[in-house]
Short mmCIF file of C-alpha atoms in Angstrom, two decimals:
data_model
loop_
_atom_site.label_atom_id
_atom_site.label_comp_id
_atom_site.label_asym_id
_atom_site.label_seq_id
_atom_site.Cartn_x
_atom_site.Cartn_y
_atom_site.Cartn_z
CA MET A 181 6.96 17.77 1.29
CA GLN A 182 4.47 19.87 3.24
CA ALA A 183 1.53 17.90 1.84
CA GLU A 184 2.97 14.46 2.60
CA ARG A 185 3.98 15.11 6.21
CA PRO A 186 3.00 12.06 8.36
CA GLY A 187 -0.26 12.40 10.33
CA PRO A 188 -2.52 13.33 11.84
CA VAL A 189 -3.95 9.83 11.97
CA VAL A 190 -7.26 8.60 13.30
CA LEU A 191 -7.46 5.24 15.09
CA LEU A 192 -10.70 3.70 13.79
CA MET A 193 -12.17 0.70 15.57
CA ASP A 194 -14.36 -1.68 13.58
CA GLY A 195 -17.95 -1.07 14.68
CA GLU A 196 -19.12 -4.68 14.49
CA GLU A 197 -16.17 -5.80 16.60
CA VAL A 198 -16.97 -3.08 19.15
CA ALA A 199 -20.59 -4.28 19.34
CA ASP A 200 -19.49 -7.90 19.86
CA ARG A 201 -16.98 -6.89 22.55
CA ALA A 202 -19.61 -4.73 24.29
CA ARG A 203 -22.10 -7.61 24.41
CA PHE A 204 -19.41 -9.96 25.71
CA SER A 205 -18.37 -7.58 28.49
CA GLY A 206 -21.87 -6.44 29.41
CA LYS A 207 -21.31 -2.82 28.32
CA THR A 208 -23.14 -0.53 25.96
CA PHE A 209 -21.58 0.43 22.67
CA LEU A 210 -20.74 3.90 23.99
CA GLU A 211 -19.21 2.53 27.19
CA GLN A 212 -16.99 0.19 25.17
CA MET A 213 -15.87 3.06 22.93
CA GLU A 214 -15.03 5.17 25.98
CA ALA A 215 -12.84 2.33 27.25
CA TYR A 216 -11.04 2.26 23.90
CA ARG A 217 -10.74 6.05 23.85
CA ALA A 218 -8.74 5.88 27.07
CA LEU A 219 -6.24 3.78 25.07
CA GLY A 220 -5.98 6.24 22.17
CA VAL A 221 -8.86 5.22 19.87
CA ASN A 222 -10.61 8.31 18.53
CA GLY A 223 -12.88 6.92 15.81
CA VAL A 224 -15.23 4.11 14.87
CA ALA A 225 -16.50 2.62 11.61
CA LEU A 226 -20.28 2.13 11.58
CA TYR A 227 -21.78 -0.44 9.21
CA GLU A 228 -25.06 -0.05 7.42
CA GLN A 229 -27.41 -2.58 9.00
CA THR A 230 -29.42 -5.27 7.22
CA VAL A 231 -33.04 -6.21 7.85
CA ARG A 232 -31.78 -9.23 9.78
CA ASN A 233 -29.76 -6.96 12.12
CA TRP A 234 -32.83 -4.87 12.96
CA VAL A 235 -34.89 -8.05 13.47
CA ASN A 236 -32.25 -9.33 15.92
CA ARG A 237 -32.49 -6.02 17.79
CA GLY A 238 -36.28 -6.32 18.07
CA VAL A 239 -37.00 -3.28 15.91
CA LEU A 240 -38.55 -5.21 13.02
CA THR A 241 -40.44 -8.48 12.67
CA TYR A 242 -39.86 -10.63 9.60
CA HIS A 243 -41.57 -13.83 8.39
CA PRO A 244 -41.70 -15.85 5.21
CA ALA A 245 -45.21 -16.69 4.01
CA ASN A 246 -45.29 -20.21 5.46
CA THR A 247 -44.47 -19.19 9.06
CA LEU A 248 -46.69 -16.07 8.92
CA GLY A 249 -49.53 -18.32 7.74
CA LEU A 250 -49.20 -20.34 10.95
CA LEU A 251 -49.68 -17.16 12.99
CA TYR A 252 -52.55 -15.84 10.86
CA PRO A 253 -54.25 -18.86 9.25
CA ASN A 254 -57.19 -16.82 7.93
CA ALA A 255 -55.13 -14.01 6.40
CA ARG A 256 -54.66 -13.66 2.65
CA ILE A 257 -50.96 -14.44 2.36
CA GLN A 258 -49.27 -15.00 -0.99
CA PRO A 259 -47.25 -18.22 -1.07
CA GLY A 260 -43.51 -17.70 -1.46
CA TRP A 261 -43.61 -14.03 -0.43
CA PHE A 262 -41.92 -12.41 2.53
CA TYR A 263 -43.48 -10.11 5.14
CA LEU A 264 -42.01 -7.37 7.28
CA THR A 265 -43.52 -5.17 9.96
CA GLY A 266 -42.37 -2.60 12.50
CA PRO A 267 -42.80 1.08 13.41
CA ALA A 268 -44.74 3.13 10.85
CA GLU A 269 -41.75 5.33 9.95
CA TRP A 270 -39.75 2.21 9.09
CA LEU A 271 -42.49 0.87 6.83
CA GLU A 272 -42.41 4.19 4.98
CA ALA A 273 -38.61 4.47 4.71
CA LEU A 274 -37.58 0.94 3.76
CA PRO A 275 -39.36 0.66 0.38
CA ALA A 276 -37.60 3.88 -0.69
CA ARG A 277 -34.24 2.09 -0.23
CA TRP A 278 -35.01 -0.86 -2.52
CA ASN A 279 -35.68 -1.24 -6.19
CA ILE A 280 -38.18 -4.11 -5.91
CA PRO A 281 -42.01 -4.45 -5.90
CA VAL A 282 -43.37 -3.83 -2.40
CA GLU A 283 -47.01 -4.04 -1.28
CA LYS A 284 -48.42 -2.72 1.98
CA VAL A 285 -51.04 -5.11 3.43
CA LEU A 286 -53.06 -5.35 6.63
CA ILE A 287 -52.69 -8.65 8.47
CA GLY A 288 -54.37 -8.90 11.83
CA THR A 289 -54.19 -5.41 13.25
CA GLN A 290 -50.79 -4.53 11.80
CA SER A 291 -49.52 -3.14 8.53
CA TRP A 292 -46.98 -5.34 6.79
CA LEU A 293 -44.67 -4.91 3.82
CA ALA A 294 -44.99 -7.81 1.40
CA THR A 295 -42.17 -8.51 -1.09
CA PRO A 296 -41.69 -11.27 -3.66
CA VAL A 297 -37.98 -11.60 -2.78
CA ASN A 298 -36.22 -12.33 0.48
CA VAL A 299 -35.09 -8.96 1.89
CA GLU A 300 -33.53 -10.41 5.02
CA PHE A 301 -30.04 -9.25 3.99
CA PHE A 302 -31.03 -6.07 2.18
CA PRO A 303 -29.48 -2.77 3.39
CA ALA A 304 -31.79 -1.10 5.91
CA GLY A 305 -29.96 2.04 7.05
CA TYR A 306 -27.71 3.02 9.94
CA ASP A 307 -28.24 3.34 13.66
CA LEU A 308 -28.66 7.11 13.41
CA ALA A 309 -29.22 7.59 17.13
CA LEU A 310 -25.90 5.88 17.86
CA ALA A 311 -24.16 7.95 15.16
CA ARG A 312 -25.46 11.19 16.67
CA GLU A 313 -24.40 10.19 20.17
CA LEU A 314 -20.91 9.15 19.04
CA LYS A 315 -20.49 12.41 17.16
CA ALA A 316 -21.62 14.35 20.21
CA GLN A 317 -18.93 12.55 22.20
CA GLY A 318 -16.28 13.75 19.73
CA PHE A 319 -15.57 10.52 17.86
CA TYR A 320 -14.50 10.46 14.21
CA LEU A 321 -17.12 8.47 12.25
CA ALA A 322 -16.54 6.40 9.13
CA ALA A 323 -19.59 5.00 7.33
CA ARG A 324 -19.47 1.55 5.75
CA PRO A 325 -22.38 1.39 3.28
CA LEU A 326 -23.73 -1.97 2.16
CA ASP A 327 -24.13 -2.53 -1.56
CA HIS A 328 -26.81 -4.76 -3.03
CA PRO A 329 -28.13 -5.41 -6.55
CA TYR A 330 -31.62 -4.22 -5.52
CA ARG A 331 -30.74 -1.11 -3.56
CA ARG A 332 -31.46 2.43 -4.75
CA TYR A 333 -28.78 5.11 -4.93
CA ASP A 334 -30.80 8.31 -4.98
CA GLY A 335 -30.89 10.32 -1.79
CA VAL A 336 -28.53 10.33 1.17
CA LEU A 337 -26.44 7.15 1.37
CA ILE A 338 -24.61 7.75 4.66
CA PRO A 339 -25.39 9.37 8.02
CA PRO A 340 -24.99 13.17 8.06
CA GLU A 341 -22.51 12.74 10.93
CA ALA A 342 -20.08 10.61 8.85
CA ASP A 343 -16.59 12.05 8.37
CA ALA A 344 -15.42 9.48 5.80
CA VAL A 345 -16.66 6.51 3.79
CA ILE A 346 -15.10 3.03 3.68
CA PHE A 347 -16.53 0.69 1.06
CA THR A 348 -16.95 -3.01 1.77
CA GLY A 349 -16.01 -5.83 -0.58
CA LEU A 350 -14.13 -5.60 -3.87
CA ASP A 351 -16.37 -2.98 -5.50
CA VAL A 352 -17.33 0.52 -4.48
CA LEU A 353 -20.96 1.37 -3.86
CA GLY A 354 -22.91 1.40 -7.12
CA TYR A 355 -19.96 0.23 -9.21
CA LYS A 356 -21.98 -1.06 -12.14
CA ASN A 357 -24.05 1.89 -13.36
CA ASN A 358 -24.59 4.30 -10.48
CA LEU A 359 -21.24 5.96 -9.72
CA GLU A 360 -22.48 9.47 -10.53
CA ARG A 361 -25.44 9.17 -8.16
CA VAL A 362 -23.20 7.65 -5.48
CA ALA A 363 -20.77 10.57 -5.79
CA GLU A 364 -23.69 12.97 -5.26
CA GLY A 365 -25.10 10.95 -2.35
CA LEU A 366 -21.78 10.92 -0.50
CA ALA A 367 -21.91 14.72 -0.42
CA GLY A 368 -18.18 15.37 -0.66
CA ARG A 369 -17.12 12.98 2.11
CA PRO A 370 -13.59 11.54 1.77
CA ILE A 371 -13.43 7.95 0.57
CA ALA A 372 -10.85 5.50 1.91
CA TRP A 373 -8.22 3.91 -0.35
CA ILE A 374 -7.54 0.53 1.28
CA GLU A 375 -3.99 -0.61 0.61
CA GLY A 376 -3.87 -4.13 -0.76
CA THR A 377 -7.60 -4.18 -1.58
CA PRO A 378 -8.21 -2.50 -4.94
CA GLN A 379 -11.92 -1.83 -5.41
CA ARG A 380 -13.49 -1.51 -8.85
CA GLY A 381 -14.89 1.94 -9.48
CA PHE A 382 -12.68 3.66 -6.91
CA ALA A 383 -10.60 5.53 -9.48
CA GLU A 384 -13.75 7.01 -11.03
CA LEU A 385 -15.11 8.19 -7.67
CA SER A 386 -11.71 9.62 -6.67
CA ARG A 387 -11.96 12.14 -9.50
CA SER A 388 -14.80 13.95 -7.71
CA LEU A 389 -14.26 13.01 -4.04
CA PRO A 390 -11.29 13.50 -1.69
CA VAL A 391 -9.28 10.39 -0.83
CA LYS A 392 -7.55 9.24 2.35
CA ARG A 393 -5.24 6.23 2.60
CA LEU A 394 -6.36 3.47 4.95
CA PHE A 395 -4.32 0.65 6.44
CA SER A 396 -5.81 -2.45 8.03
CA ILE A 397 -4.77 -6.01 8.82
CA ARG A 398 -7.01 -8.97 8.09
CA PRO A 399 -8.30 -10.62 11.30
CA GLU A 400 -6.86 -14.03 10.45
CA TRP A 401 -3.42 -12.48 9.94
CA GLN A 402 -3.61 -10.33 13.06
CA ASP A 403 -4.36 -13.42 15.16
CA ARG A 404 -0.93 -14.77 14.14
CA LEU A 405 0.89 -11.59 15.23
CA SER A 406 1.78 -10.42 18.70
CA PRO A 407 0.39 -7.05 19.87
CA ALA A 408 3.86 -5.52 19.44
CA GLU A 409 4.20 -6.82 15.86
CA THR A 410 0.76 -5.50 14.94
CA ALA A 411 1.50 -2.10 16.46
CA ASP A 412 4.78 -1.92 14.50
CA LYS A 413 2.96 -2.46 11.21
CA PHE A 414 0.43 0.30 11.91
CA VAL A 415 3.17 2.73 12.99
CA LEU A 416 5.13 1.98 9.81
CA ALA A 417 2.00 2.62 7.72
CA ALA A 418 1.44 6.00 9.37
CA ARG A 419 5.08 7.11 9.42
CA GLU A 420 6.40 5.85 6.10
CA ARG A 421 3.46 5.05 3.82
CA GLY A 422 1.19 8.06 4.15
CA HIS A 423 -1.79 6.35 5.79
CA GLN A 424 -4.12 8.58 7.77
CA LEU A 425 -6.89 6.10 8.63
CA LEU A 426 -5.67 3.20 10.78
CA TYR A 427 -8.43 0.61 10.84
CA LEU A 428 -8.18 -1.46 14.02
CA ARG A 429 -9.75 -4.67 15.26
CA PRO A 430 -9.51 -5.98 18.84
CA TYR A 431 -7.80 -9.24 19.72
CA LYS A 432 -9.83 -12.13 21.07
CA GLN A 433 -8.25 -11.61 24.49
CA PRO A 434 -8.98 -8.19 26.06
CA GLU A 435 -5.49 -7.99 27.59
CA ASP A 436 -3.93 -8.40 24.12
CA THR A 437 -6.14 -5.61 22.77
CA GLU A 438 -5.13 -3.30 25.61
CA SER A 439 -1.44 -4.07 25.10
CA PHE A 440 -1.75 -3.49 21.34
CA LEU A 441 -3.49 -0.12 21.72
CA ARG A 442 -1.08 1.12 24.39
CA LEU A 443 1.93 0.19 22.24
CA LEU A 444 0.39 1.77 19.16
CA LYS A 445 -0.31 5.06 20.92
CA HIS A 446 3.15 5.14 22.51
CA ASP A 447 5.00 4.35 19.27
CA LEU A 448 3.01 6.91 17.27
CA GLU A 449 3.92 9.57 19.83
CA ARG A 450 7.57 8.47 19.75
CA SER A 451 7.52 8.72 15.94
CA ARG A 452 5.98 12.21 16.24
CA VAL A 453 2.87 11.18 14.33
CA PRO A 454 -0.04 13.11 15.86
CA ILE A 455 -3.38 11.43 16.56
CA GLY A 456 -6.35 13.48 15.40
CA PRO A 457 -8.72 14.18 12.51
CA PRO A 458 -6.83 13.68 9.21
CA THR A 459 -6.09 16.79 7.21
CA PRO A 460 -6.39 16.90 3.40
CA ARG A 461 -3.23 16.22 1.44
CA ASP A 462 -4.22 18.20 -1.60
CA PHE A 463 -1.54 20.12 -3.49
CA SER A 464 -1.18 21.58 -6.94
CA PRO A 465 1.99 20.52 -8.76
CA SER A 466 3.92 23.51 -10.05
CA PRO A 467 4.13 23.80 -13.84
CA LEU A 468 7.85 24.46 -13.33
CA ARG A 469 8.23 20.74 -12.65
CA TRP A 470 8.24 20.13 -16.40
CA ILE A 471 11.70 21.78 -16.50
CA ALA A 472 12.90 18.46 -15.03
CA LEU A 473 12.42 17.02 -18.52
CA VAL A 474 15.51 19.03 -19.49
CA GLY A 475 17.43 17.07 -16.84
CA VAL A 476 16.11 13.76 -18.16
CA GLY A 477 17.06 14.80 -21.69
CA ALA A 478 20.55 15.70 -20.49
CA GLY A 479 20.86 12.27 -18.90
CA LEU A 480 19.87 10.63 -22.18
CA GLY A 481 22.47 12.74 -23.98
CA LEU A 482 25.21 11.71 -21.53
CA LEU A 483 24.23 8.07 -21.99
CA ALA A 484 24.33 8.36 -25.78
CA LEU A 485 27.82 9.89 -25.60
CA GLY A 486 29.15 7.54 -22.93
CA LEU A 487 28.21 4.21 -24.51
CA PRO A 488 30.47 2.61 -27.13
CA GLN A 489 29.76 4.12 -30.53
CA PRO A 490 27.73 3.72 -32.64
CA LEU A 491 25.52 2.02 -30.01
CA GLY A 492 24.74 5.17 -27.99
CA LEU A 493 21.98 6.74 -30.07
CA PRO A 494 20.12 3.47 -30.93
CA VAL A 495 20.12 2.45 -27.26
CA VAL A 496 18.73 5.84 -26.19
CA LEU A 497 15.99 5.70 -28.83
CA PHE A 498 15.08 2.19 -27.71
CA LEU A 499 14.82 3.33 -24.06
CA VAL A 500 12.58 6.25 -25.03
CA LEU A 501 10.25 3.95 -26.99
CA LEU A 502 10.30 1.43 -24.13
CA ALA A 503 9.36 4.10 -21.58
CA LEU A 504 6.56 5.43 -23.77
CA GLY A 505 5.20 1.92 -24.27
CA VAL A 506 5.29 0.99 -20.58
CA ALA A 507 4.50 4.27 -18.82
CA ARG A 508 2.89 6.36 -21.59
CA GLY A 509 2.37 9.83 -20.12
CA GLU A 510 4.70 9.05 -17.21
CA ALA A 511 7.65 8.14 -19.45
CA GLY A 512 9.80 10.94 -17.99
CA PRO A 513 10.07 9.47 -14.46
CA LEU A 514 10.70 5.99 -15.86
CA LEU A 515 13.50 7.27 -18.12
CA ALA A 516 15.12 9.01 -15.14
CA ALA A 517 14.93 5.76 -13.16
CA MET A 518 16.47 3.68 -15.95
CA VAL A 519 19.23 6.06 -17.11
CA PHE A 520 20.66 7.94 -14.14
CA PRO A 521 21.79 4.90 -12.07
CA ALA A 522 24.12 3.96 -14.93
CA LEU A 523 25.65 7.38 -15.71
CA GLY A 524 28.23 7.41 -12.91
CA PHE A 525 29.79 4.20 -14.22
CA LEU A 526 30.52 5.90 -17.55
CA GLU A 527 33.05 8.29 -15.94
CA ARG A 528 36.03 5.99 -16.38
CA GLN A 529 38.55 8.70 -15.53
CA ARG A 530 37.54 8.38 -11.88
CA ARG A 531 39.51 5.92 -9.76
CA GLY A 532 38.61 3.96 -6.64
CA LEU A 533 35.51 5.01 -4.72
CA GLY A 534 35.28 8.17 -6.84
CA LEU A 535 33.47 6.06 -9.44
CA TRP A 536 31.02 4.82 -6.80
CA LEU A 537 30.46 8.37 -5.49
CA ALA A 538 29.73 9.60 -9.02
CA ALA A 539 27.17 6.82 -9.44
CA VAL A 540 25.47 7.77 -6.15
CA LEU A 541 25.32 11.47 -7.04
CA TYR A 542 23.93 10.79 -10.50
CA SER A 543 21.31 8.49 -8.94
CA LEU A 544 20.25 11.19 -6.47
CA ALA A 545 20.03 13.71 -9.32
CA GLY A 546 17.79 11.28 -11.16
CA ALA A 547 15.68 10.95 -8.00
CA VAL A 548 15.08 14.72 -8.05
CA PHE A 549 13.85 14.59 -11.65
CA LEU A 550 11.74 11.48 -10.95
CA ALA A 551 10.07 13.07 -7.91
CA ALA A 552 9.48 16.36 -9.69
CA LEU A 553 7.81 14.75 -12.69
CA GLY A 554 5.96 11.94 -10.96
CA SER A 555 4.68 13.48 -7.70
CA THR A 556 1.01 14.30 -8.26
CA PRO A 557 -1.93 14.12 -5.84
CA GLN A 558 -2.96 10.82 -7.43
CA SER A 559 0.51 9.24 -7.21
CA VAL A 560 1.16 10.46 -3.65
CA LEU A 561 -2.11 8.81 -2.59
CA GLY A 562 -1.07 5.60 -4.32
CA LEU A 563 -3.88 5.78 -6.88
CA ALA A 564 -1.41 6.14 -9.78
CA PRO A 565 1.53 3.85 -8.95
CA PHE A 566 4.88 4.06 -10.71
CA ARG A 567 4.97 1.95 -13.86
CA GLY A 568 8.04 -0.06 -14.76
CA VAL A 569 9.40 -1.10 -11.35
CA SER A 570 11.19 -4.13 -12.80
CA LEU A 571 12.87 -2.00 -15.45
CA THR A 572 14.44 0.24 -12.78
CA LEU A 573 16.32 -2.80 -11.48
CA LEU A 574 17.02 -4.53 -14.79
CA VAL A 575 17.97 -1.76 -17.26
CA PRO A 576 20.75 0.04 -15.26
CA PRO A 577 22.96 -3.07 -14.83
CA LEU A 578 22.42 -3.93 -18.50
CA LEU A 579 23.51 -0.42 -19.52
CA VAL A 580 26.58 -0.68 -17.29
CA ALA A 581 27.45 -4.06 -18.81
CA LEU A 582 27.02 -2.58 -22.29
CA SER A 583 29.32 0.33 -21.39
CA PHE A 584 32.20 -2.08 -20.82
CA LEU A 585 32.29 -3.03 -24.50
CA PRO A 586 35.39 -1.52 -26.15
CA ALA A 587 35.08 0.86 -29.09
CA ALA A 588 35.98 -2.02 -31.44
CA PHE A 589 33.10 -4.02 -30.05
CA LYS A 590 32.84 -6.36 -33.05
CA THR A 591 36.33 -7.69 -32.37
CA ALA A 592 35.58 -7.91 -28.67
CA LEU A 593 32.38 -9.86 -29.27
CA ASN A 594 34.25 -12.30 -31.55
CA GLN A 595 36.92 -12.79 -28.90
CA LEU A 596 34.26 -13.27 -26.25
CA TYR A 597 32.51 -15.86 -28.39
CA GLN A 598 35.76 -17.79 -28.87
CA HIS A 599 36.94 -17.41 -25.27
CA PRO A 600 37.71 -20.80 -23.62
CA LEU A 601 35.44 -21.01 -20.59
CA LYS A 602 36.79 -21.86 -17.17
CA LEU A 603 34.76 -23.50 -14.45
CA GLY A 604 35.46 -20.62 -12.05
CA GLU A 605 34.24 -18.06 -14.56
CA VAL A 606 31.05 -20.03 -15.18
CA GLY A 607 30.43 -20.31 -11.45
CA LEU A 608 30.91 -16.59 -10.88
CA ALA A 609 28.66 -15.75 -13.85
CA LEU A 610 25.89 -18.00 -12.55
CA LEU A 611 26.26 -16.50 -9.09
CA GLY A 612 25.93 -12.98 -10.52
CA LEU A 613 22.87 -13.92 -12.56
CA GLY A 614 21.35 -15.54 -9.49
CA VAL A 615 21.88 -12.38 -7.43
CA LEU A 616 20.32 -10.25 -10.18
CA GLY A 617 17.35 -12.62 -10.51
CA LEU A 618 16.83 -12.66 -6.75
CA ALA A 619 16.78 -8.85 -6.68
CA LEU A 620 14.06 -8.83 -9.35
CA LEU A 621 11.95 -11.52 -7.66
CA ARG A 622 12.15 -9.78 -4.29
CA ARG A 623 11.09 -6.37 -5.58
CA GLY A 624 8.11 -4.64 -3.99
CA ASN A 625 6.10 -5.58 -0.92
CA ASP A 626 4.54 -8.71 -2.40
CA ALA A 627 7.65 -10.85 -2.81
CA ALA A 628 7.12 -14.57 -2.31
CA PRO A 629 7.48 -15.46 1.40
CA ALA A 630 9.86 -18.30 0.52
CA LEU A 631 12.35 -15.70 -0.79
CA VAL A 632 12.39 -13.80 2.51
CA PRO A 633 13.71 -16.02 5.36
CA ASP A 634 12.55 -15.60 8.96
CA TRP A 635 15.89 -14.21 10.14
CA GLU A 636 15.68 -11.46 7.53
CA LEU A 637 12.14 -10.59 8.61
CA GLN A 638 13.36 -10.32 12.21
CA LEU A 639 16.30 -8.15 11.11
CA ARG A 640 13.96 -5.93 9.10
CA ALA A 641 11.70 -5.52 12.13
CA TYR A 642 14.67 -4.57 14.31
CA LEU A 643 16.05 -2.03 11.83
CA GLN A 644 12.58 -0.64 11.28
CA ASP A 645 12.23 -0.06 15.00
CA VAL A 646 15.52 1.84 15.41
CA MET A 647 15.72 3.78 12.12
CA VAL A 648 14.23 4.33 8.70
CA ARG A 649 14.98 0.85 7.41
CA PRO A 650 17.22 0.81 4.32
CA ARG A 651 16.62 -1.58 1.45
CA PHE A 652 18.83 -4.64 1.54
CA LYS A 653 19.59 -4.41 -2.19
CA GLU A 654 21.18 -1.01 -1.60
CA ILE A 655 23.15 -2.22 1.43
CA PHE A 656 24.48 -5.12 -0.63
CA ALA A 657 25.45 -2.89 -3.56
CA HIS A 658 27.22 -0.27 -1.44
CA ALA A 659 29.05 -3.00 0.48
CA LEU A 660 30.21 -4.51 -2.81
CA ALA A 661 31.53 -1.17 -4.16
CA PRO A 662 34.82 -0.95 -2.13
CA ILE A 663 35.41 -4.67 -2.66
CA ALA A 664 35.04 -4.22 -6.42
CA LEU A 665 37.00 -0.98 -6.73
CA LEU A 666 39.83 -1.30 -4.18
CA LEU A 667 41.06 -4.85 -4.80
CA PRO A 668 43.26 -5.98 -7.72
CA TRP A 669 40.68 -8.04 -9.59
CA PRO A 670 40.98 -8.93 -13.26
CA ASN A 671 39.11 -6.40 -15.39
CA TRP A 672 36.34 -8.81 -16.37
CA LEU A 673 35.63 -9.72 -12.72
CA ARG A 674 35.78 -6.10 -11.55
CA ASN A 675 33.34 -5.14 -14.29
CA ALA A 676 31.00 -7.98 -13.33
CA LEU A 677 30.98 -6.78 -9.71
CA LEU A 678 30.20 -3.23 -10.85
CA VAL A 679 27.20 -4.55 -12.76
CA LEU A 680 25.87 -5.84 -9.43
CA VAL A 681 26.64 -2.49 -7.79
CA ALA A 682 24.46 -0.91 -10.49
CA VAL A 683 21.50 -2.95 -9.20
CA GLY A 684 21.77 -1.01 -5.94
CA MET A 685 21.91 2.30 -7.81
CA GLY A 686 18.72 1.32 -9.59
CA SER A 687 17.23 0.51 -6.19
CA ILE A 688 17.85 4.13 -5.11
CA LEU A 689 15.57 5.34 -7.90
CA ASN A 690 13.17 2.52 -7.09
CA THR A 691 13.01 3.80 -3.51
CA PHE A 692 12.01 7.29 -4.67
CA SER A 693 9.44 5.85 -7.09
CA HIS A 694 7.28 4.96 -4.06
CA TYR A 695 5.51 8.30 -4.27
CA HIS A 696 3.26 7.57 -1.28
CA THR A 697 6.36 7.46 0.93
CA PRO A 698 7.44 10.95 2.08
CA LEU A 699 10.52 12.24 0.25
CA SER A 700 12.35 12.78 3.52
CA ILE A 701 11.76 9.15 4.51
CA SER A 702 13.07 7.94 1.13
CA PHE A 703 16.14 10.16 1.47
CA PHE A 704 17.05 8.86 4.91
CA ARG A 705 16.39 5.30 3.74
CA VAL A 706 19.01 5.83 1.02
CA VAL A 707 21.46 7.52 3.42
CA ASN A 708 21.14 4.70 5.94
CA GLY A 709 21.74 2.18 3.17
CA LEU A 710 24.89 4.09 2.16
CA LEU A 711 26.31 4.21 5.67
CA ILE A 712 25.55 0.60 6.58
CA GLY A 713 26.67 -0.67 3.18
CA LEU A 714 30.00 1.18 3.29
CA ALA A 715 30.67 -0.03 6.83
CA LEU A 716 30.04 -3.63 5.76
CA GLY A 717 32.07 -3.09 2.60
CA TRP A 718 35.15 -1.89 4.49
CA ALA A 719 34.82 -4.85 6.86
CA GLY A 720 34.54 -7.20 3.86
CA LEU A 721 37.50 -5.52 2.22
CA TRP A 722 39.65 -6.10 5.29
CA ILE A 723 38.56 -9.77 5.50
CA ILE A 724 39.15 -10.46 1.79
CA ARG A 725 42.59 -8.86 1.87
CA GLY A 726 43.55 -11.00 4.85
CA LEU A 727 42.26 -14.17 3.16
CA ARG A 728 44.10 -13.28 -0.07
CA GLN A 729 47.40 -12.78 1.74
CA TRP A 730 46.92 -16.09 3.59
CA TRP A 731 46.12 -17.90 0.33
CA LEU A 732 49.12 -16.46 -1.53
CA ARG A 733 51.45 -17.42 1.32
#
């Protein structure tokens, strides 16, 4: 809990966007950054420049053979080659960056570099003078190196002033065959894990380099959001998802950018997330955490004893094999998430909301075991996500449904097979299956937009602004509990409702399986879901009782 405390966060502005905004407003890069610093920005991401960038700045001159031949008609120019000239130190440094044939030739009175391939978009180093000046002004610097099939990876790959490294594209620098040299060239700098943009080779580099979580919003998406909506997303990332690098881009309109940055700074301060250089989140898991396996084993034993016999032991063995097949070395957390949400429903001696309370307490106990076994530096950073998310929502209600079989389950299954169906029963069964299917389809942060209506998104945004937003599956389940347990339903209907309540218990464990979310945030998310769900459940109970009395009259 000490390691995952929110913040400090650094507000990083995209360097290319800063340069464009500076040119548009007639300011220098440093002047534009000072204007952003007044609004809370304390860092900038500098891109490695290409040959074309330096040509546009007037540092280098670049010509293909045909145009250079027009300038020097008597020079010996090789057809189809490309020629580059500039200060002497540049002509010495650039060939060392590329893994291609380069010849130095004299044309006119100048030395030129001649290459058989077009190097216009080859990496050509950073603006080191700008990096030094920004560092002297106290800005946090993130380097964005440019990869290329013909670049070399020996030597220093980033400016000495860089505090972190953010890779571009879908691969890390040197993904194919040069990861070891890249790790050496980055000289221990933290590398950024960009949520939603997995990069090939990142896991290998993370074994030898520190990692910091980064959150950004694509420009085309940000243009569709208001400054307040964008600020909310960044605050949520810092407060509840463990991000320490907030990668910002300005809006097209300066007034929107100013509003966005002011709101972001204000909301971070209100959420008590400090702005400053990120601190490492390294921790060493205690070996005592393996004692939690005793708790998971106890849960499996209770399940084996609580299910109708002789089904208990075969079901437990199947779950163990399933967890090993899906999660392998992380089978312990997955078993806790599948088993503990169902255990409270096996205590049939409890009446009324006592059964629901037992289910909640068992689920929270399972959350302790899950967090103890699954919280590692890799999982807290999001590099080793929880495996088996769907099973945490699917298996608990199936176990609860199985627990309702009587001891003479063969007779019960025969009677069930021969039971004359009623239209009402079929409708309720389809409704229950639909609710369960919807819960599975809406799991995670990548649910299909069509499954999440606009009004729900607006409600989520409101709840997120005033509290740690609970999960709707948990609210629904807790609201259903008093309705299922305190009204005189037929046994089969009461049991069907409890199966749906079990989906919410599974969601509690699913909440804690988001290891990158601080444990305290997950706990208050569950508590808020309990309180709101119970309040809605008592209101629903009062309404249903009134409707039932009216109907019977």
